[in-house]
Amino acid sequence: MGGDAGPVPPFFIVGSARSGTTLLRLLLNAHPEVAIPPESRFITEMWQDKPRVEVEPVLDALARHDRFRLWELPIEEVRAELDGRAAGRTAPYTEVMEAPYRAWARRRDKPLWGDKTPRYVENIPLLSRLWPRARFVHLVRDGRNVALSYADVAFGPKTLAKAAALWARRVRAGTEAGRALGPGRYLQMRYEDLVEAPERHARTLCGFLGLPFDPVVLDYVERGRDAVLPRAAANNPNVTKPLMAQTRSWERAMPEGQVEVFEALAGDVLSELGYPRRYAVPSGAATRRARLGRMGIPVDRLPASRAE
């Protein structure tokens, strides 16, 4: 199903929110062959379990979708991608969904498209069926930093328990889907590893995606920022900050008691990803606070100070 029969299939960057996916998008957008638009969400939100759809009603719905409007892409350019193949009749759902990505890439004179929608980490089984050759890059980050980072933005959970639960759920959704897909279609990367050894991991990433490595991706902040940084920075203040300063900011900015509670809530997932835990066995007090948090009692609100 879908139009991914070319030499380089489409790819999806997924993960928990606040895990560095915007920076990975910057890196890949700097590649001379790749264009990644803002987050979509509409692929899964508009899916109605119909492999073929009537084109015009879907395009009309797409034009009204709040996420697509952020692309600032005229729907006429999307329709033009379908001329001669699907416009005015039925077509595979994937063909219609690919059209806005192709139009976005065409505007930038790039041949390949990818997607960066973190929440699609919970939709990998569906997306992998729709695009049987698509590849998935699952970026993970230390959950303690993820929780702390939510204090920087207006959206998302505001208590430690909710942040830990959301992070753990999405990490596990990605890893479970990855086991089913296998290494040919799924790559898990740690944000911290990418920051500490960018060239090595950028080469791994390009190889996985079937792209030639280009050193220009290592200058992604400079070369990719013009296309995506202004809006990304509005939603993610950390995207313009020094990368190394962000890798272990929880050690400086998260209250010690909350570190222990987070590890009581999701320490097993930290260990599965190879992140060292500060507390092998949480105290009784931390365990009780974790239990109250799971019950929805806001006993541990995320710190108001910004992480560096």
C-alpha atoms as a printed R data frame, in Angstrom:
    type eleno elety resid chain resno       x      y       z
1   ATOM     1    CA   MET     A     1   0.000  0.000   0.000
2   ATOM     2    CA   GLY     A     2   1.207  3.531  -0.689
3   ATOM     3    CA   GLY     A     3   3.666  5.142  -3.046
4   ATOM     4    CA   ASP     A     4   6.890  4.224  -1.259
5   ATOM     5    CA   ALA     A     5   8.264  1.957  -3.969
6   ATOM     6    CA   GLY     A     6  11.171  4.278  -4.791
7   ATOM     7    CA   PRO     A     7  14.767  3.655  -3.788
8   ATOM     8    CA   VAL     A     8  14.490  5.636  -0.532
9   ATOM     9    CA   PRO     A     9  11.262  5.057   1.410
10  ATOM    10    CA   PRO     A    10   9.640  7.705   3.600
11  ATOM    11    CA   PHE     A    11  10.553  7.846   7.254
12  ATOM    12    CA   PHE     A    12   8.961  8.939  10.510
13  ATOM    13    CA   ILE     A    13  10.743 10.521  13.486
14  ATOM    14    CA   VAL     A    14   8.847  9.582  16.627
15  ATOM    15    CA   GLY     A    15   9.239  9.655  20.390
16  ATOM    16    CA   SER     A    16   7.973 11.165  23.586
17  ATOM    17    CA   ALA     A    17   7.474 14.907  23.442
18  ATOM    18    CA   ARG     A    18  10.411 16.946  24.775
19  ATOM    19    CA   SER     A    19  12.878 14.261  23.651
20  ATOM    20    CA   GLY     A    20  14.832 16.236  21.058
21  ATOM    21    CA   THR     A    21  12.875 15.339  17.931
22  ATOM    22    CA   THR     A    22  12.850 18.978  16.803
23  ATOM    23    CA   LEU     A    23  16.636 19.008  16.837
24  ATOM    24    CA   LEU     A    24  16.702 15.780  14.840
25  ATOM    25    CA   ARG     A    25  14.376 17.411  12.336
26  ATOM    26    CA   LEU     A    26  16.794 20.343  12.073
27  ATOM    27    CA   LEU     A    27  19.657 17.954  11.415
28  ATOM    28    CA   LEU     A    28  17.872 16.075   8.644
29  ATOM    29    CA   ASN     A    29  16.366 19.198   7.079
30  ATOM    30    CA   ALA     A    30  19.928 20.388   6.545
31  ATOM    31    CA   HIS     A    31  20.517 17.364   4.288
32  ATOM    32    CA   PRO     A    32  20.352 18.425   0.629
33  ATOM    33    CA   GLU     A    33  17.915 15.633  -0.251
34  ATOM    34    CA   VAL     A    34  15.451 15.740   2.657
35  ATOM    35    CA   ALA     A    35  12.499 17.964   3.563
36  ATOM    36    CA   ILE     A    36  10.572 17.483   6.799
37  ATOM    37    CA   PRO     A    37   7.556 19.753   7.397
38  ATOM    38    CA   PRO     A    38   6.092 20.701  10.783
39  ATOM    39    CA   GLU     A    39   4.192 18.070  12.746
40  ATOM    40    CA   SER     A    40   1.234 16.587  10.900
41  ATOM    41    CA   ARG     A    41  -1.036 14.478  13.130
42  ATOM    42    CA   PHE     A    42  -3.567 14.404  10.288
43  ATOM    43    CA   ILE     A    43  -2.422 11.044   8.895
44  ATOM    44    CA   THR     A    44  -3.847  9.163  11.859
45  ATOM    45    CA   GLU     A    45  -6.586 11.636  12.779
46  ATOM    46    CA   MET     A    46  -8.107 11.467   9.285
47  ATOM    47    CA   TRP     A    47  -7.675  7.710   8.833
48  ATOM    48    CA   GLN     A    48 -11.068  5.945   8.702
49  ATOM    49    CA   ASP     A    49  -9.905  2.402   8.008
50  ATOM    50    CA   LYS     A    50 -10.468  2.870   4.270
51  ATOM    51    CA   PRO     A    51  -7.493  2.015   2.032
52  ATOM    52    CA   ARG     A    52  -9.107  3.996  -0.823
53  ATOM    53    CA   VAL     A    53 -10.781  7.360  -0.361
54  ATOM    54    CA   GLU     A    54 -12.554 10.030  -2.373
55  ATOM    55    CA   VAL     A    55  -9.854 12.560  -3.044
56  ATOM    56    CA   GLU     A    56 -11.695 15.879  -2.920
57  ATOM    57    CA   PRO     A    57 -13.441 15.366   0.449
58  ATOM    58    CA   VAL     A    58 -10.117 14.333   1.989
59  ATOM    59    CA   LEU     A    59  -8.358 17.383   0.546
60  ATOM    60    CA   ASP     A    60 -11.140 19.614   1.858
61  ATOM    61    CA   ALA     A    61 -10.745 18.116   5.334
62  ATOM    62    CA   LEU     A    62  -6.970 18.446   5.100
63  ATOM    63    CA   ALA     A    63  -7.232 22.136   4.218
64  ATOM    64    CA   ARG     A    64  -9.256 22.693   7.402
65  ATOM    65    CA   HIS     A    65  -6.974 20.673   9.668
66  ATOM    66    CA   ASP     A    66  -5.312 22.911  12.253
67  ATOM    67    CA   ARG     A    67  -1.927 21.210  11.904
68  ATOM    68    CA   PHE     A    68  -1.889 21.425   8.116
69  ATOM    69    CA   ARG     A    69  -2.693 25.135   8.277
70  ATOM    70    CA   LEU     A    70   0.557 25.627  10.197
71  ATOM    71    CA   TRP     A    71   2.427 24.363   7.140
72  ATOM    72    CA   GLU     A    72   1.352 27.521   5.252
73  ATOM    73    CA   LEU     A    73   1.101 25.401   2.115
74  ATOM    74    CA   PRO     A    74  -1.687 26.215  -0.377
75  ATOM    75    CA   ILE     A    75  -4.013 23.263  -0.843
76  ATOM    76    CA   GLU     A    76  -3.806 23.918  -4.590
77  ATOM    77    CA   GLU     A    77  -0.175 22.806  -4.506
78  ATOM    78    CA   VAL     A    78  -1.207 19.606  -2.761
79  ATOM    79    CA   ARG     A    79  -3.919 19.022  -5.348
80  ATOM    80    CA   ALA     A    80  -1.367 19.588  -8.115
81  ATOM    81    CA   GLU     A    81   0.684 16.661  -6.785
82  ATOM    82    CA   LEU     A    82  -2.321 14.449  -7.543
83  ATOM    83    CA   ASP     A    83  -3.187 15.800 -10.991
84  ATOM    84    CA   GLY     A    84  -3.352 13.110 -13.629
85  ATOM    85    CA   ARG     A    85  -3.331 10.328 -11.056
86  ATOM    86    CA   ALA     A    86  -6.021 10.883  -8.459
87  ATOM    87    CA   ALA     A    87  -7.663 14.303  -8.500
88  ATOM    88    CA   GLY     A    88 -11.424 14.163  -8.821
89  ATOM    89    CA   ARG     A    89 -11.730 10.455  -8.115
90  ATOM    90    CA   THR     A    90 -10.775  7.822  -5.583
91  ATOM    91    CA   ALA     A    91  -7.180  7.025  -4.725
92  ATOM    92    CA   PRO     A    92  -5.195  5.115  -2.117
93  ATOM    93    CA   TYR     A    93  -5.277  6.940   1.206
94  ATOM    94    CA   THR     A    94  -1.487  6.892   1.350
95  ATOM    95    CA   GLU     A    95  -1.229  8.542  -2.059
96  ATOM    96    CA   VAL     A    96  -3.400 11.428  -0.891
97  ATOM    97    CA   MET     A    97  -1.483 11.714   2.380
98  ATOM    98    CA   GLU     A    98   1.853 11.793   0.564
99  ATOM    99    CA   ALA     A    99   0.771 14.720  -1.613
100 ATOM   100    CA   PRO     A   100   1.291 17.483   0.993
101 ATOM   101    CA   TYR     A   101   4.737 16.113   1.843
102 ATOM   102    CA   ARG     A   102   5.698 16.008  -1.824
103 ATOM   103    CA   ALA     A   103   4.448 19.572  -2.298
104 ATOM   104    CA   TRP     A   104   6.422 20.708   0.753
105 ATOM   105    CA   ALA     A   105   9.579 19.041  -0.569
106 ATOM   106    CA   ARG     A   106   9.057 20.403  -4.088
107 ATOM   107    CA   ARG     A   107   8.945 23.961  -2.731
108 ATOM   108    CA   ARG     A   108  12.401 23.339  -1.300
109 ATOM   109    CA   ASP     A   109  13.781 21.581  -4.392
110 ATOM   110    CA   LYS     A   110  14.341 18.387  -2.447
111 ATOM   111    CA   PRO     A   111  13.428 14.900  -3.684
112 ATOM   112    CA   LEU     A   112  12.674 13.127  -0.392
113 ATOM   113    CA   TRP     A   113  10.279 13.691   2.467
114 ATOM   114    CA   GLY     A   114  10.047 12.599   6.057
115 ATOM   115    CA   ASP     A   115   7.733 13.238   8.979
116 ATOM   116    CA   LYS     A   116   8.429 14.409  12.520
117 ATOM   117    CA   THR     A   117   5.353 13.910  14.681
118 ATOM   118    CA   PRO     A   118   6.428 12.577  18.091
119 ATOM   119    CA   ARG     A   119   3.029 11.198  19.079
120 ATOM   120    CA   TYR     A   120   3.060  8.874  16.064
121 ATOM   121    CA   VAL     A   121   5.211  6.670  18.298
122 ATOM   122    CA   GLU     A   122   1.891  5.203  19.429
123 ATOM   123    CA   ASN     A   123   0.778  4.655  15.829
124 ATOM   124    CA   ILE     A   124   3.772  2.790  14.414
125 ATOM   125    CA   PRO     A   125   1.782 -0.414  13.737
126 ATOM   126    CA   LEU     A   126  -0.745  1.518  11.626
127 ATOM   127    CA   LEU     A   127   1.844  3.606   9.806
128 ATOM   128    CA   SER     A   128   3.990  0.570   9.079
129 ATOM   129    CA   ARG     A   129   0.990 -1.132   7.470
130 ATOM   130    CA   LEU     A   130   0.117  1.921   5.399
131 ATOM   131    CA   TRP     A   131   3.740  2.317   4.248
132 ATOM   132    CA   PRO     A   132   5.234 -1.200   4.252
133 ATOM   133    CA   ARG     A   133   8.750  0.075   3.512
134 ATOM   134    CA   ALA     A   134   8.714  3.128   5.782
135 ATOM   135    CA   ARG     A   135  11.413  3.433   8.403
136 ATOM   136    CA   PHE     A   136  11.026  4.715  11.928
137 ATOM   137    CA   VAL     A   137  13.560  6.667  13.967
138 ATOM   138    CA   HIS     A   138  12.634  6.499  17.654
139 ATOM   139    CA   LEU     A   139  14.479  9.178  19.599
140 ATOM   140    CA   VAL     A   140  14.545  8.625  23.356
141 ATOM   141    CA   ARG     A   141  15.785 10.872  26.142
142 ATOM   142    CA   ASP     A   142  16.300 10.524  29.872
143 ATOM   143    CA   GLY     A   143  12.790 10.738  31.298
144 ATOM   144    CA   ARG     A   144  13.935 12.949  34.152
145 ATOM   145    CA   ASN     A   145  14.999 15.578  31.626
146 ATOM   146    CA   VAL     A   146  11.773 15.099  29.691
147 ATOM   147    CA   ALA     A   147   9.703 15.708  32.825
148 ATOM   148    CA   LEU     A   148  11.727 18.777  33.721
149 ATOM   149    CA   SER     A   149  11.398 20.130  30.184
150 ATOM   150    CA   TYR     A   150   7.599 20.194  30.407
151 ATOM   151    CA   ALA     A   151   7.972 23.135  32.823
152 ATOM   152    CA   ASP     A   152   9.230 25.192  29.857
153 ATOM   153    CA   VAL     A   153   6.031 24.979  27.816
154 ATOM   154    CA   ALA     A   154   2.323 25.641  28.217
155 ATOM   155    CA   PHE     A   155   1.223 22.223  26.980
156 ATOM   156    CA   GLY     A   156   1.696 18.789  28.473
157 ATOM   157    CA   PRO     A   157   1.591 17.316  31.973
158 ATOM   158    CA   LYS     A   158   2.312 19.502  34.964
159 ATOM   159    CA   THR     A   159   2.800 16.851  37.620
160 ATOM   160    CA   LEU     A   160   5.651 14.408  37.938
161 ATOM   161    CA   ALA     A   161   3.371 11.372  37.886
162 ATOM   162    CA   LYS     A   162   1.637 12.404  34.666
163 ATOM   163    CA   ALA     A   163   4.937 13.272  32.988
164 ATOM   164    CA   ALA     A   164   6.502  9.959  34.010
165 ATOM   165    CA   ALA     A   165   3.462  7.966  32.880
166 ATOM   166    CA   LEU     A   166   3.287  9.661  29.478
167 ATOM   167    CA   TRP     A   167   7.018  9.279  28.887
168 ATOM   168    CA   ALA     A   168   7.062  5.604  29.921
169 ATOM   169    CA   ARG     A   169   3.980  4.778  27.837
170 ATOM   170    CA   ARG     A   170   5.388  6.300  24.688
171 ATOM   171    CA   VAL     A   171   8.851  4.836  25.155
172 ATOM   172    CA   ARG     A   172   7.366  1.376  25.529
173 ATOM   173    CA   ALA     A   173   5.011  1.851  22.597
174 ATOM   174    CA   GLY     A   174   8.016  2.597  20.413
175 ATOM   175    CA   THR     A   175  10.238 -0.194  21.680
176 ATOM   176    CA   GLU     A   176   7.468 -2.790  21.387
177 ATOM   177    CA   ALA     A   177   6.684 -1.720  17.824
178 ATOM   178    CA   GLY     A   178  10.394 -1.719  17.054
179 ATOM   179    CA   ARG     A   179  10.782 -5.323  18.136
180 ATOM   180    CA   ALA     A   180   8.025 -6.280  15.713
181 ATOM   181    CA   LEU     A   181   9.536 -4.308  12.826
182 ATOM   182    CA   GLY     A   182  13.141 -5.376  13.297
183 ATOM   183    CA   PRO     A   183  16.371 -3.424  12.750
184 ATOM   184    CA   GLY     A   184  15.785 -2.931   9.038
185 ATOM   185    CA   ARG     A   185  12.867 -0.601   9.684
186 ATOM   186    CA   TYR     A   186  13.338  0.653  13.240
187 ATOM   187    CA   LEU     A   187  16.214  2.583  14.768
188 ATOM   188    CA   GLN     A   188  16.274  3.701  18.380
189 ATOM   189    CA   MET     A   189  18.631  6.557  19.189
190 ATOM   190    CA   ARG     A   190  19.369  8.265  22.479
191 ATOM   191    CA   TYR     A   191  19.328 12.039  22.392
192 ATOM   192    CA   GLU     A   192  22.324 12.150  24.702
193 ATOM   193    CA   ASP     A   193  24.382  9.916  22.392
194 ATOM   194    CA   LEU     A   194  23.532 12.062  19.369
195 ATOM   195    CA   VAL     A   195  24.635 15.204  21.196
196 ATOM   196    CA   GLU     A   196  27.854 13.693  22.528
197 ATOM   197    CA   ALA     A   197  28.980 12.085  19.245
198 ATOM   198    CA   PRO     A   198  27.011 13.830  16.485
199 ATOM   199    CA   GLU     A   199  29.025 12.722  13.463
200 ATOM   200    CA   ARG     A   200  29.070  9.050  14.408
201 ATOM   201    CA   HIS     A   201  25.354  8.953  15.061
202 ATOM   202    CA   ALA     A   202  24.493 11.143  12.068
203 ATOM   203    CA   ARG     A   203  26.332  8.635   9.876
204 ATOM   204    CA   THR     A   204  24.384  5.793  11.474
205 ATOM   205    CA   LEU     A   205  21.143  7.683  10.931
206 ATOM   206    CA   CYS     A   206  21.845  8.444   7.273
207 ATOM   207    CA   GLY     A   207  22.857  4.852   6.631
208 ATOM   208    CA   PHE     A   208  19.671  3.568   8.219
209 ATOM   209    CA   LEU     A   209  17.541  5.906   6.105
210 ATOM   210    CA   GLY     A   210  19.375  5.028   2.902
211 ATOM   211    CA   LEU     A   211  20.824  8.522   2.543
212 ATOM   212    CA   PRO     A   212  24.389  9.423   1.623
213 ATOM   213    CA   PHE     A   213  26.091 11.062   4.574
214 ATOM   214    CA   ASP     A   214  26.699 14.763   4.034
215 ATOM   215    CA   PRO     A   215  28.780 16.711   6.580
216 ATOM   216    CA   VAL     A   216  26.392 19.618   6.137
217 ATOM   217    CA   VAL     A   217  23.999 17.922   8.559
218 ATOM   218    CA   LEU     A   218  26.482 18.598  11.351
219 ATOM   219    CA   ASP     A   219  25.851 22.322  10.827
220 ATOM   220    CA   TYR     A   220  22.122 21.756  11.100
221 ATOM   221    CA   VAL     A   221  21.450 24.587  13.549
222 ATOM   222    CA   GLU     A   222  22.858 27.121  11.088
223 ATOM   223    CA   ARG     A   223  21.597 25.601   7.849
224 ATOM   224    CA   GLY     A   224  18.282 24.199   9.009
225 ATOM   225    CA   ARG     A   225  17.115 27.021  11.259
226 ATOM   226    CA   ASP     A   226  15.830 29.271   8.466
227 ATOM   227    CA   ALA     A   227  13.209 26.719   7.471
228 ATOM   228    CA   VAL     A   228  11.989 25.534  10.854
229 ATOM   229    CA   LEU     A   229  13.570 27.322  13.793
230 ATOM   230    CA   PRO     A   230  11.325 30.367  14.354
231 ATOM   231    CA   ARG     A   231   8.160 28.371  15.025
232 ATOM   232    CA   ALA     A   232  10.074 25.554  16.713
233 ATOM   233    CA   ALA     A   233  11.670 28.002  19.138
234 ATOM   234    CA   ALA     A   234   8.272 29.435  20.014
235 ATOM   235    CA   ASN     A   235   7.141 26.002  21.199
236 ATOM   236    CA   ASN     A   236  10.497 24.762  22.440
237 ATOM   237    CA   PRO     A   237  12.788 27.352  24.057
238 ATOM   238    CA   ASN     A   238  15.522 24.740  24.517
239 ATOM   239    CA   VAL     A   239  16.008 24.286  20.775
240 ATOM   240    CA   THR     A   240  18.343 27.308  20.619
241 ATOM   241    CA   LYS     A   241  20.337 26.472  23.763
242 ATOM   242    CA   PRO     A   242  23.714 24.702  23.848
243 ATOM   243    CA   LEU     A   243  23.037 21.003  23.360
244 ATOM   244    CA   MET     A   244  25.504 19.611  25.854
245 ATOM   245    CA   ALA     A   245  23.984 21.749  28.608
246 ATOM   246    CA   GLN     A   246  20.676 19.962  28.134
247 ATOM   247    CA   THR     A   247  21.774 16.350  28.418
248 ATOM   248    CA   ARG     A   248  21.822 16.102  32.212
249 ATOM   249    CA   SER     A   249  20.021 19.250  33.302
250 ATOM   250    CA   TRP     A   250  17.814 17.243  35.658
251 ATOM   251    CA   GLU     A   251  20.842 16.759  37.929
252 ATOM   252    CA   ARG     A   252  20.968 20.510  38.550
253 ATOM   253    CA   ALA     A   253  17.358 21.586  38.265
254 ATOM   254    CA   MET     A   254  15.173 18.739  39.546
255 ATOM   255    CA   PRO     A   255  14.631 18.659  43.323
256 ATOM   256    CA   GLU     A   256  16.216 15.579  44.860
257 ATOM   257    CA   GLY     A   257  12.921 14.337  46.241
258 ATOM   258    CA   GLN     A   258  11.355 14.474  42.785
259 ATOM   259    CA   VAL     A   259  14.259 12.541  41.290
260 ATOM   260    CA   GLU     A   260  13.523  9.744  43.739
261 ATOM   261    CA   VAL     A   261   9.776  9.872  43.053
262 ATOM   262    CA   PHE     A   262  10.330  9.794  39.282
263 ATOM   263    CA   GLU     A   263  12.518  6.726  39.661
264 ATOM   264    CA   ALA     A   264   9.832  5.103  41.793
265 ATOM   265    CA   LEU     A   265   7.363  5.806  38.976
266 ATOM   266    CA   ALA     A   266   9.429  4.912  35.901
267 ATOM   267    CA   GLY     A   267  12.845  3.724  37.028
268 ATOM   268    CA   ASP     A   268  12.396  0.412  35.241
269 ATOM   269    CA   VAL     A   269  12.080  2.209  31.903
270 ATOM   270    CA   LEU     A   270  15.160  4.309  32.655
271 ATOM   271    CA   SER     A   271  17.094  1.097  33.240
272 ATOM   272    CA   GLU     A   272  15.777 -0.506  30.047
273 ATOM   273    CA   LEU     A   273  17.156  2.450  28.078
274 ATOM   274    CA   GLY     A   274  20.517  2.338  29.835
275 ATOM   275    CA   TYR     A   275  20.138  5.444  31.987
276 ATOM   276    CA   PRO     A   276  21.672  5.036  35.467
277 ATOM   277    CA   ARG     A   277  19.306  5.421  38.377
278 ATOM   278    CA   ARG     A   278  20.279  7.400  41.447
279 ATOM   279    CA   TYR     A   279  18.136  5.248  43.739
280 ATOM   280    CA   ALA     A   280  18.276  1.475  43.351
281 ATOM   281    CA   VAL     A   281  15.399  1.144  45.829
282 ATOM   282    CA   PRO     A   282  13.181  4.208  46.412
283 ATOM   283    CA   SER     A   283  12.359  5.078  49.998
284 ATOM   284    CA   GLY     A   284   8.983  4.398  51.507
285 ATOM   285    CA   ALA     A   285   8.144  8.103  51.376
286 ATOM   286    CA   ALA     A   286   8.972  8.313  47.656
287 ATOM   287    CA   THR     A   287   6.945  5.180  46.973
288 ATOM   288    CA   ARG     A   288   3.938  6.661  48.779
289 ATOM   289    CA   ARG     A   289   4.214  9.915  46.830
290 ATOM   290    CA   ALA     A   290   4.447  7.931  43.607
291 ATOM   291    CA   ARG     A   291   1.309  6.012  44.561
292 ATOM   292    CA   LEU     A   292  -0.588  9.230  45.280
293 ATOM   293    CA   GLY     A   293   0.576 10.653  41.967
294 ATOM   294    CA   ARG     A   294  -0.722  7.617  40.096
295 ATOM   295    CA   MET     A   295  -4.083  8.218  41.786
296 ATOM   296    CA   GLY     A   296  -4.185 11.707  40.262
297 ATOM   297    CA   ILE     A   297  -3.372 13.622  43.428
298 ATOM   298    CA   PRO     A   298  -1.005 16.492  42.429
299 ATOM   299    CA   VAL     A   299   1.565 15.904  45.144
300 ATOM   300    CA   ASP     A   300   4.587 16.642  42.930
301 ATOM   301    CA   ARG     A   301   4.123 19.541  40.567
302 ATOM   302    CA   LEU     A   302   6.946 20.042  38.111
303 ATOM   303    CA   PRO     A   303   9.411 22.767  39.128
304 ATOM   304    CA   ALA     A   304   8.619 26.182  37.713
305 ATOM   305    CA   SER     A   305  12.244 27.106  36.989
306 ATOM   306    CA   ARG     A   306  13.467 26.541  33.459
307 ATOM   307    CA   ALA     A   307  15.944 23.776  32.745
308 ATOM   308    CA   GLU     A   308  19.083 24.861  30.945
